[in-house]
């Protein structure tokens, strides 16, 4: 005999949606005006009661890429080139590209792609460096097929099915991509259908605690029974990203060595990134590494007294006309030495040690050893009697704390330090890698920063390279990966003195400098 089944109001609504053929969990949750994850508990309970079945599926969906969206909005580049071709007088590729780009707002790369398609389709050819259109019939065909592609894009956008052939072309041109989506579907069981048809599904308030106030109308409620036999879901244990763990440990080491942590902005004035470091505005040393410039009219504000000091020191030392306008422009900081400089300016004379661990940005081509953004650990030791030996000692001390046995030093060059040093450590696969650049800040730097005559040793350590050594990886991209499998394989055992002998990592103690 089937008995009555009690459901909460929400479970009852879910059940009636499912009985009406709405199986997609996302749609069900939309009907209820909540997020899918909010009804997971109800879904599990309904499934435990044998009323619904949960199906987990992977659905392939088409996604329009950034390029696809651009083409949908502006039209395919070949169409644009053809439609505006007559409006540009100079048909030489360079001039034509500029003209079309100006007229249409499409960037030059896209215009070039348009021209390539026109040539490939034989609607035009390049004669003596100019694009000359040919057979109008062929161009008409090209236009028609471009329009068709745009229509296909719009169909995909409206989630209308398109043919494999049509798709192939769009995928080749990277207008769409296939993304996999995990979807949950639920369907009614025969039991549910039977209960529903006999009107045995009842809605009640389901409570876990009976309060005295309910005593008089107990039949309004159902007290929920706990089913302790249901296995609890096993969640993967959550842990910090190994690279972040390593950075935390680095921070710990710095603090234990008596350093105070400071922070500075990612968007920085050229002034702090270069000028205070005595990197001449007209000198290639300024481009010792490439820099991302911020496309904006915004300018930094810097005290005029400080600017004046920078001007005086630059003009006296380098003999050129220093430009305050240039100094006020904004960049993505290319070195955290900007933060060290700010710290000296704020603290002035006296004795102190500060450090910062943070991201810097440089336009590099991404490969195993280079990334456009990476971490640096910059620090300074400031005081009247600080000297170069303190710097070498610091590097050795840090290496020792990290369990790195070999450090090799050679003289180096940096525009703002003299003397300068480059310290190398040995990576099992990559060989000797430079991770410890540093030096004594030049007197000019200290003068600009308002601490004339004070000594400071400074460094800017490549944290990522250090991490590659410590984490045993040989590709910098892995440090930023979100691929769980790759992350599982990345073992960070912690600092040498933090793990037990049984953990298997065998590190020796670094030798201290004499
Ligand atoms: N900022 C330098 C490193 C450095 C910092 C401080 C002193 C000397 C060198 C770089 O990024 O290459």
Coordinates of C-alpha atoms and ligand atoms in Angstrom, one line a residue:
X1 CA 0.0 0.0 0.0
X2 CA 1.3 3.4 -0.9
X3 CA 1.1 6.0 1.8
X4 CA 1.2 9.7 1.8
X5 CA 4.6 11.4 1.2
X6 CA 5.3 14.8 2.7
X7 CA 7.3 17.4 0.9
X8 CA 8.3 20.9 1.6
X9 CA 6.7 23.6 -0.5
X10 CA 9.8 23.9 -2.6
X11 CA 10.3 20.2 -3.1
X12 CA 6.6 20.1 -4.1
X13 CA 7.2 22.7 -6.7
X14 CA 10.3 20.9 -8.0
X15 CA 8.3 17.7 -8.3
X16 CA 5.5 19.3 -10.2
X17 CA 8.0 20.9 -12.6
X18 CA 9.6 17.5 -13.2
X19 CA 6.2 16.0 -13.7
X20 CA 5.5 18.6 -16.3
X21 CA 8.6 17.6 -18.3
X22 CA 11.1 20.2 -17.1
X23 CA 14.2 18.0 -16.6
X24 CA 17.1 20.5 -16.8
X25 CA 18.2 21.4 -13.4
X26 CA 19.1 24.9 -14.5
X27 CA 15.6 25.4 -15.9
X28 CA 14.0 24.0 -12.8
X29 CA 16.0 26.5 -10.6
X30 CA 15.1 29.3 -13.0
X31 CA 11.4 28.6 -12.5
X32 CA 12.0 28.8 -8.7
X33 CA 14.0 31.9 -9.0
X34 CA 17.0 30.5 -7.3
X35 CA 20.5 29.3 -8.3
X36 CA 20.9 25.6 -9.2
X37 CA 23.2 25.0 -6.3
X38 CA 20.5 26.2 -3.9
X39 CA 18.2 23.4 -4.8
X40 CA 20.9 20.6 -4.7
X41 CA 19.9 19.6 -1.3
X42 CA 16.2 19.3 -2.2
X43 CA 17.2 17.3 -5.3
X44 CA 19.3 14.9 -3.3
X45 CA 16.5 14.4 -0.8
X46 CA 13.9 13.8 -3.5
X47 CA 16.3 11.3 -5.1
X48 CA 16.9 9.6 -1.7
X49 CA 13.1 9.3 -1.4
X50 CA 13.1 7.5 -4.7
X51 CA 11.0 10.2 -6.3
X52 CA 13.4 11.4 -9.0
X53 CA 16.5 10.2 -10.7
X54 CA 19.5 12.4 -11.1
X55 CA 21.5 12.1 -14.3
X56 CA 24.9 13.7 -14.7
X57 CA 25.8 14.6 -18.3
X58 CA 28.4 16.5 -20.2
X59 CA 27.0 18.8 -22.8
X60 CA 28.9 20.3 -25.6
X61 CA 28.0 23.8 -26.2
X62 CA 29.1 26.3 -28.8
X63 CA 30.5 29.5 -27.5
X64 CA 31.1 32.6 -29.6
X65 CA 34.7 33.9 -29.1
X66 CA 35.8 37.5 -28.7
X67 CA 36.6 37.5 -32.4
X68 CA 33.2 36.0 -33.2
X69 CA 31.5 38.7 -31.2
X70 CA 33.5 41.4 -32.9
X71 CA 32.5 40.1 -36.4
X72 CA 28.9 39.8 -35.3
X73 CA 28.9 43.4 -34.3
X74 CA 31.0 44.9 -37.1
X75 CA 30.8 42.4 -39.9
X76 CA 33.4 40.0 -41.3
X77 CA 36.7 41.8 -42.1
X78 CA 36.6 40.9 -45.8
X79 CA 33.1 42.5 -46.0
X80 CA 34.3 45.6 -44.3
X81 CA 37.3 46.0 -46.6
X82 CA 35.1 45.5 -49.6
X83 CA 32.4 47.9 -48.4
X84 CA 34.9 50.7 -47.6
X85 CA 37.4 50.0 -50.3
X86 CA 36.2 52.9 -52.5
X87 CA 36.3 55.4 -49.7
X88 CA 40.1 55.0 -49.4
X89 CA 42.0 56.7 -52.1
X90 CA 45.5 55.2 -51.5
X91 CA 45.2 51.5 -52.2
X92 CA 48.8 50.7 -51.1
X93 CA 48.4 48.0 -48.4
X94 CA 49.9 50.1 -45.6
X95 CA 47.9 53.2 -46.4
X96 CA 44.7 51.2 -47.2
X97 CA 45.0 49.3 -43.9
X98 CA 45.4 52.6 -41.9
X99 CA 42.5 54.2 -43.8
X100 CA 40.2 51.3 -43.3
X101 CA 41.1 50.9 -39.7
X102 CA 40.4 54.6 -39.1
X103 CA 37.1 54.4 -40.9
X104 CA 35.8 51.3 -39.2
X105 CA 37.4 51.2 -35.8
X106 CA 38.7 47.7 -36.6
X107 CA 42.3 47.1 -35.6
X108 CA 45.0 46.7 -38.3
X109 CA 45.4 43.0 -37.8
X110 CA 41.7 42.4 -38.6
X111 CA 41.9 44.6 -41.7
X112 CA 44.9 42.5 -42.8
X113 CA 42.9 39.3 -42.3
X114 CA 40.2 40.8 -44.5
X115 CA 42.6 41.6 -47.2
X116 CA 44.0 38.1 -47.1
X117 CA 40.6 36.6 -47.5
X118 CA 39.9 38.9 -50.5
X119 CA 43.1 37.7 -52.2
X120 CA 42.6 34.1 -51.3
X121 CA 39.1 34.2 -52.8
X122 CA 40.6 35.8 -55.9
X123 CA 38.3 38.7 -55.6
X124 CA 41.4 40.9 -55.6
X125 CA 45.1 40.7 -55.9
X126 CA 48.1 42.6 -54.7
X127 CA 49.8 44.5 -57.5
X128 CA 53.0 46.4 -56.8
X129 CA 52.0 46.7 -53.1
X130 CA 48.4 47.8 -53.7
X131 CA 45.2 45.9 -53.3
X132 CA 43.4 45.9 -56.7
X133 CA 39.9 44.5 -56.8
X134 CA 39.1 42.1 -59.7
X135 CA 36.1 40.2 -61.0
X136 CA 33.0 41.8 -59.4
X137 CA 31.1 38.5 -59.7
X138 CA 33.7 36.7 -57.5
X139 CA 33.6 39.6 -55.0
X140 CA 29.8 39.4 -54.9
X141 CA 30.2 35.7 -54.0
X142 CA 32.7 36.5 -51.3
X143 CA 30.3 39.1 -49.9
X144 CA 27.5 36.7 -49.9
X145 CA 29.4 34.1 -48.1
X146 CA 30.6 36.6 -45.5
X147 CA 27.0 37.6 -44.9
X148 CA 26.1 33.9 -44.6
X149 CA 28.8 33.4 -42.0
X150 CA 27.4 36.4 -40.1
X151 CA 24.0 34.8 -40.2
X152 CA 25.4 31.5 -38.9
X153 CA 27.0 33.4 -36.1
X154 CA 23.7 35.0 -35.2
X155 CA 22.0 31.6 -35.3
X156 CA 24.6 30.2 -32.9
X157 CA 24.0 33.2 -30.7
X158 CA 20.3 32.3 -30.6
X159 CA 21.2 28.7 -29.8
X160 CA 19.7 27.6 -33.2
X161 CA 21.4 24.4 -34.5
X162 CA 23.8 24.8 -37.4
X163 CA 25.3 22.2 -39.7
X164 CA 28.8 20.7 -39.1
X165 CA 30.0 22.2 -42.4
X166 CA 29.0 25.7 -41.4
X167 CA 30.6 25.2 -38.1
X168 CA 33.9 23.9 -39.4
X169 CA 34.6 27.2 -41.2
X170 CA 33.7 29.3 -38.2
X171 CA 35.9 27.2 -35.9
X172 CA 38.8 27.5 -38.3
X173 CA 38.5 31.2 -38.1
X174 CA 38.3 31.0 -34.4
X175 CA 34.9 32.7 -34.2
X176 CA 33.4 29.9 -32.2
X177 CA 34.7 27.3 -29.8
X178 CA 33.2 24.2 -28.3
X179 CA 33.0 24.3 -24.5
X180 CA 32.0 21.4 -22.3
X181 CA 29.5 22.0 -19.7
X182 CA 28.4 19.6 -16.9
X183 CA 24.7 19.5 -16.7
X184 CA 22.4 17.8 -14.2
X185 CA 19.1 16.5 -15.4
X186 CA 16.4 15.0 -13.2
X187 CA 13.5 12.8 -14.2
X188 CA 10.5 11.5 -12.4
X189 CA 10.5 7.8 -11.2
X190 CA 7.4 5.6 -11.7
X191 CA 6.9 5.8 -8.0
X192 CA 6.6 9.6 -8.2
X193 CA 4.2 9.3 -11.1
X194 CA 2.0 6.9 -9.2
X195 CA 2.0 8.9 -6.0
X196 CA 1.1 12.0 -7.9
X197 CA -1.7 10.4 -9.8
X198 CA -3.2 9.2 -6.6
X199 CA -2.8 12.5 -4.9
X200 CA -0.6 11.1 -2.2
X201 CA 2.0 13.9 -2.4
X202 CA 1.3 16.4 0.4
X203 CA 2.9 19.7 1.1
X204 CA 3.8 20.2 4.8
X205 CA 6.3 22.3 6.7
X206 CA 9.1 20.0 7.5
X207 CA 10.9 20.8 10.7
X208 CA 13.9 19.4 12.5
X209 CA 13.0 20.9 15.9
X210 CA 9.7 21.0 17.5
X211 CA 9.1 24.2 19.5
X212 CA 6.5 24.6 22.2
X213 CA 4.7 27.1 20.0
X214 CA 3.9 24.3 17.5
X215 CA 2.4 22.0 20.1
X216 CA -1.2 22.9 19.4
X217 CA -1.1 22.4 15.6
X218 CA 1.3 19.5 15.3
X219 CA -0.4 18.0 12.3
X220 CA 0.7 21.0 10.3
X221 CA 4.3 19.9 10.5
X222 CA 6.3 16.8 9.7
X223 CA 9.4 16.2 11.8
X224 CA 12.2 15.3 9.6
X225 CA 13.8 11.9 10.2
X226 CA 17.5 11.7 10.0
X227 CA 18.8 9.0 7.8
X228 CA 22.3 8.2 9.1
X229 CA 22.9 5.6 6.6
X230 CA 23.3 8.1 3.7
X231 CA 27.0 8.4 3.0
X232 CA 28.2 12.0 3.2
X233 CA 29.8 13.3 -0.1
X234 CA 33.5 13.2 -0.1
X235 CA 34.9 16.6 -0.8
X236 CA 38.4 16.9 -2.2
X237 CA 40.5 18.4 0.5
X238 CA 41.0 22.1 0.0
X239 CA 44.5 23.5 0.1
X240 CA 46.3 26.5 -0.9
X241 CA 48.0 26.8 -4.3
X242 CA 51.5 25.5 -3.8
X243 CA 53.0 28.7 -5.3
X244 CA 51.0 30.8 -2.8
X245 CA 52.2 28.5 0.0
X246 CA 55.7 29.1 -1.1
X247 CA 55.2 32.8 -1.2
X248 CA 53.7 32.7 2.3
X249 CA 56.9 30.9 3.5
X250 CA 59.1 33.4 1.8
X251 CA 57.2 36.1 3.7
X252 CA 57.7 34.2 6.9
X253 CA 61.4 34.0 6.3
X254 CA 61.7 37.7 5.6
X255 CA 59.7 38.6 8.8
X256 CA 61.9 36.2 10.8
X257 CA 64.9 38.0 9.5
X258 CA 63.6 41.3 10.9
X259 CA 62.0 42.8 7.8
X260 CA 58.8 44.7 7.7
X261 CA 56.5 44.1 4.7
X262 CA 55.3 47.1 2.6
X263 CA 53.0 47.3 -0.4
X264 CA 52.9 49.6 -3.4
X265 CA 50.5 50.1 -6.4
X266 CA 50.5 48.0 -9.5
X267 CA 49.7 51.0 -11.6
X268 CA 52.7 53.2 -10.9
X269 CA 54.1 56.6 -12.0
X270 CA 57.1 56.3 -14.3
X271 CA 58.6 58.5 -11.7
X272 CA 58.7 55.8 -9.0
X273 CA 59.3 53.0 -11.4
X274 CA 62.3 54.7 -13.1
X275 CA 63.1 58.3 -12.3
X276 CA 63.7 58.0 -8.6
X277 CA 66.0 55.1 -9.5
X278 CA 68.1 57.4 -11.5
X279 CA 67.2 55.7 -14.8
X280 CA 67.7 58.5 -17.3
X281 CA 64.6 59.3 -19.4
X282 CA 66.6 59.4 -22.7
X283 CA 68.8 56.4 -22.0
X284 CA 68.3 52.8 -23.1
X285 CA 68.8 51.8 -19.4
X286 CA 65.3 53.0 -19.0
X287 CA 64.3 50.2 -21.3
X288 CA 66.4 47.6 -19.5
X289 CA 63.2 45.8 -19.5
X290 CA 60.1 46.6 -21.6
X291 CA 57.2 48.2 -20.0
X292 CA 53.5 48.3 -20.3
X293 CA 52.3 51.9 -20.6
X294 CA 48.8 52.8 -19.4
X295 CA 46.6 54.1 -22.2
X296 CA 45.0 57.0 -20.3
X297 CA 45.4 60.7 -19.8
X298 CA 45.5 60.2 -16.1
X299 CA 48.7 61.4 -14.5
X300 CA 50.3 60.7 -11.1
X301 CA 50.6 63.5 -8.6
X302 CA 54.0 63.9 -7.0
X303 CA 55.2 66.5 -4.6
X304 CA 56.9 69.4 -6.4
X305 CA 59.8 69.4 -4.0
X306 CA 60.5 65.7 -4.8
X307 CA 60.1 66.4 -8.5
X308 CA 62.5 69.3 -8.3
X309 CA 65.1 67.1 -6.6
X310 CA 64.8 64.4 -9.2
X311 CA 65.2 67.1 -11.9
X312 CA 68.3 68.5 -10.4
X313 CA 70.0 65.2 -9.8
X314 CA 69.1 63.9 -13.3
X315 CA 70.2 67.1 -15.1
X316 CA 73.4 67.4 -13.2
X317 CA 74.4 63.7 -13.5
X318 CA 73.2 62.8 -17.0
X319 CA 73.2 66.3 -18.6
X320 CA 69.9 66.2 -20.4
X321 CA 66.6 68.1 -20.0
X322 CA 64.5 66.1 -17.5
X323 CA 60.8 66.0 -18.3
X324 CA 58.3 66.1 -15.4
X325 CA 55.5 65.3 -17.8
X326 CA 57.1 62.0 -18.7
X327 CA 57.7 61.2 -15.1
X328 CA 54.0 61.6 -14.3
X329 CA 52.9 59.1 -16.9
X330 CA 51.5 55.8 -15.7
X331 CA 52.9 52.4 -16.3
X332 CA 52.2 48.9 -14.9
X333 CA 55.2 48.7 -12.6
X334 CA 58.0 46.7 -14.2
X335 CA 59.9 46.2 -10.9
X336 CA 59.0 46.1 -7.3
X337 CA 62.1 48.3 -6.7
X338 CA 59.5 51.1 -7.1
X339 CA 58.1 50.0 -3.7
X340 CA 61.5 49.9 -2.1
X341 CA 62.0 53.5 -3.4
X342 CA 58.7 54.6 -1.9
X343 CA 59.7 53.1 1.4
X344 CA 62.9 55.0 1.6
X345 CA 61.2 58.2 0.6
X346 CA 58.6 57.7 3.4
X347 CA 61.1 56.6 6.1
X348 CA 64.1 58.8 5.2
X349 CA 67.2 58.5 7.3
X350 CA 67.6 55.9 10.0
X351 CA 68.0 52.2 10.1
X352 CA 65.3 49.9 8.8
X353 CA 64.7 46.8 6.6
X354 CA 61.6 46.4 4.5
X355 CA 60.5 44.1 1.8
X356 CA 57.6 43.5 -0.6
X357 CA 56.5 40.4 -2.5
X358 CA 54.2 41.2 -5.3
X359 CA 53.5 41.1 -9.0
X360 CA 55.3 43.0 -11.7
X361 CA 54.4 43.3 -15.4
X362 CA 56.5 43.2 -18.6
X363 CA 55.5 42.6 -22.2
X364 CA 57.3 39.3 -22.7
X365 CA 56.3 36.4 -25.0
X366 CA 54.9 33.7 -22.9
X367 CA 57.1 30.6 -22.8
X368 CA 58.5 28.1 -20.3
X369 CA 60.8 30.8 -18.8
X370 CA 59.0 34.0 -19.4
X371 CA 55.6 35.4 -18.4
X372 CA 54.0 38.8 -18.7
X373 CA 53.5 39.0 -15.0
X374 CA 55.5 37.5 -12.3
X375 CA 56.5 37.9 -8.7
X376 CA 59.4 39.8 -7.3
X377 CA 60.7 40.0 -3.8
X378 CA 62.3 43.4 -3.4
X379 CA 63.9 44.5 -0.2
X380 CA 66.2 47.0 1.3
X381 CA 68.5 47.2 4.3
X382 CA 69.0 50.9 5.1
X383 CA 71.5 52.5 7.5
X384 CA 74.6 54.6 7.9
X385 CA 76.9 51.6 8.0
X386 CA 75.2 49.2 5.6
X387 CA 77.5 47.8 2.9
X388 CA 77.7 45.3 0.1
X389 CA 78.7 42.4 2.4
X390 CA 75.3 42.7 4.1
X391 CA 73.7 42.0 0.7
X392 CA 75.7 38.9 0.0
X393 CA 75.1 37.7 3.4
X394 CA 71.4 38.2 3.1
X395 CA 71.3 36.2 -0.2
X396 CA 73.2 33.3 1.4
X397 CA 71.0 33.5 4.5
X398 CA 67.8 33.4 2.4
X399 CA 69.2 30.5 0.2
X400 CA 70.0 28.6 3.4
X401 CA 66.5 29.1 4.8
X402 CA 65.1 27.7 1.5
X403 CA 67.4 24.7 1.6
X404 CA 69.3 25.8 -1.5
X405 CA 72.9 24.6 -1.2
X406 CA 74.7 26.4 -4.0
X407 CA 74.7 30.1 -4.8
X408 CA 77.1 31.5 -7.3
X409 CA 77.8 35.3 -7.5
X410 CA 79.2 37.4 -10.3
X411 CA 79.4 41.2 -10.8
X412 CA 76.3 42.6 -12.4
X413 CA 75.0 45.8 -13.8
X414 CA 71.8 47.7 -12.8
X415 CA 71.3 51.4 -13.5
X416 CA 70.5 52.2 -9.9
X417 CA 73.1 50.2 -7.9
X418 CA 76.9 50.3 -7.7
X419 CA 78.4 47.9 -7.1
X420 CA 75.9 45.3 -8.4
X421 CA 75.7 41.6 -8.2
X422 CA 73.9 38.7 -9.9
X423 CA 73.4 35.6 -7.8
X424 CA 72.7 32.3 -9.5
X425 CA 71.3 29.0 -8.2
X426 CA 71.3 25.7 -9.9
X427 CA 68.1 24.2 -11.3
X428 CA 68.3 20.5 -12.0
X429 CA 67.0 20.9 -15.5
X430 CA 67.5 24.5 -16.4
X431 CA 71.1 24.8 -15.1
X432 CA 72.3 28.0 -13.4
X433 CA 69.5 30.6 -13.2
X434 CA 69.8 34.1 -12.1
X435 CA 67.5 34.8 -9.1
X436 CA 69.4 37.1 -6.8
X437 CA 70.1 40.5 -8.5
X438 CA 71.0 43.3 -6.2
X439 CA 73.4 46.1 -5.3
X440 CA 74.1 49.2 -3.2
X441 CA 71.8 52.1 -4.2
X442 CA 73.7 54.8 -6.0
X443 CA 74.1 58.0 -3.9
X444 CA 72.0 59.8 -6.6
X445 CA 69.1 57.5 -5.8
X446 CA 69.4 58.2 -2.1
X447 CA 69.7 61.9 -2.7
X448 CA 66.5 62.0 -4.8
X449 CA 64.7 60.0 -2.1
X450 CA 65.7 62.5 0.5
X451 CA 68.2 60.4 2.4
X452 CA 71.5 61.8 1.1
X453 CA 74.6 60.1 2.5
X454 CA 72.5 57.1 3.8
X455 CA 73.5 53.6 2.6
X456 CA 71.0 51.1 1.3
X457 CA 71.5 47.7 -0.2
X458 CA 68.7 46.6 -2.4
X459 CA 67.6 43.5 -4.4
X460 CA 64.8 42.3 -6.6
X461 CA 64.6 38.5 -6.5
X462 CA 62.8 36.6 -9.2
X463 CA 60.3 34.7 -7.0
X464 CA 59.0 32.6 -9.8
X465 CA 62.4 31.2 -10.7
X466 CA 63.1 30.5 -7.1
X467 CA 59.7 28.7 -6.8
X468 CA 60.5 26.6 -9.9
X469 CA 63.6 25.4 -8.1
X470 CA 61.8 24.7 -4.9
X471 CA 58.7 23.2 -6.4
X472 CA 60.7 21.1 -8.8
X473 CA 59.0 22.4 -12.0
X474 CA 60.6 23.6 -15.3
X475 CA 57.8 25.7 -16.8
X476 CA 56.8 29.0 -15.3
X477 CA 53.3 28.7 -16.7
X478 CA 52.7 25.9 -14.3
X479 CA 52.9 28.4 -11.4
X480 CA 49.8 30.1 -12.7
X481 CA 47.9 27.1 -13.8
X482 CA 44.3 26.4 -12.6
X483 CA 44.4 22.8 -13.9
X484 CA 43.7 20.7 -10.8
X485 CA 45.5 17.7 -12.2
X486 CA 48.7 19.6 -12.8
X487 CA 48.4 21.2 -9.3
X488 CA 47.9 17.8 -7.7
X489 CA 51.3 16.8 -9.1
X490 CA 53.0 19.9 -7.9
X491 CA 54.3 19.0 -4.5
X492 CA 55.4 21.7 -2.1
X493 CA 56.9 20.1 0.9
X494 CA 57.4 23.3 2.8
X495 CA 60.6 24.7 4.1
X496 CA 63.4 22.3 5.0
X497 CA 63.1 22.8 8.7
X498 CA 59.3 22.5 8.6
X499 CA 59.1 19.0 7.4
X500 CA 60.1 15.7 8.9
X501 CA 63.0 13.5 7.8
X502 CA 60.5 10.9 6.7
X503 CA 59.0 13.1 4.1
X504 CA 61.7 12.0 1.7
X505 CA 63.2 15.3 0.6
X506 CA 66.8 15.4 1.2
X507 CA 68.3 18.8 1.7
X508 CA 71.5 19.9 3.2
X509 CA 72.3 23.1 4.9
X510 CA 73.8 25.9 2.9
X511 CA 77.2 27.0 3.8
X512 CA 77.5 30.4 5.3
X513 CA 79.9 33.0 3.9
X514 CA 83.1 33.4 5.9
Ligands
LIG1 N1 64.7 45.7 -10.2 C1 65.7 44.9 -10.8 C2 66.4 44.0 -9.8 C3 67.2 44.8 -8.8 C4 66.6 45.3 -7.7 C5 67.2 46.0 -6.7 C6 68.6 46.2 -6.9 C7 69.3 45.7 -8.0 C8 68.5 45.0 -8.9 C9 65.1 44.0 -11.9 O1 63.9 43.9 -11.9 O2 65.8 43.5 -12.8

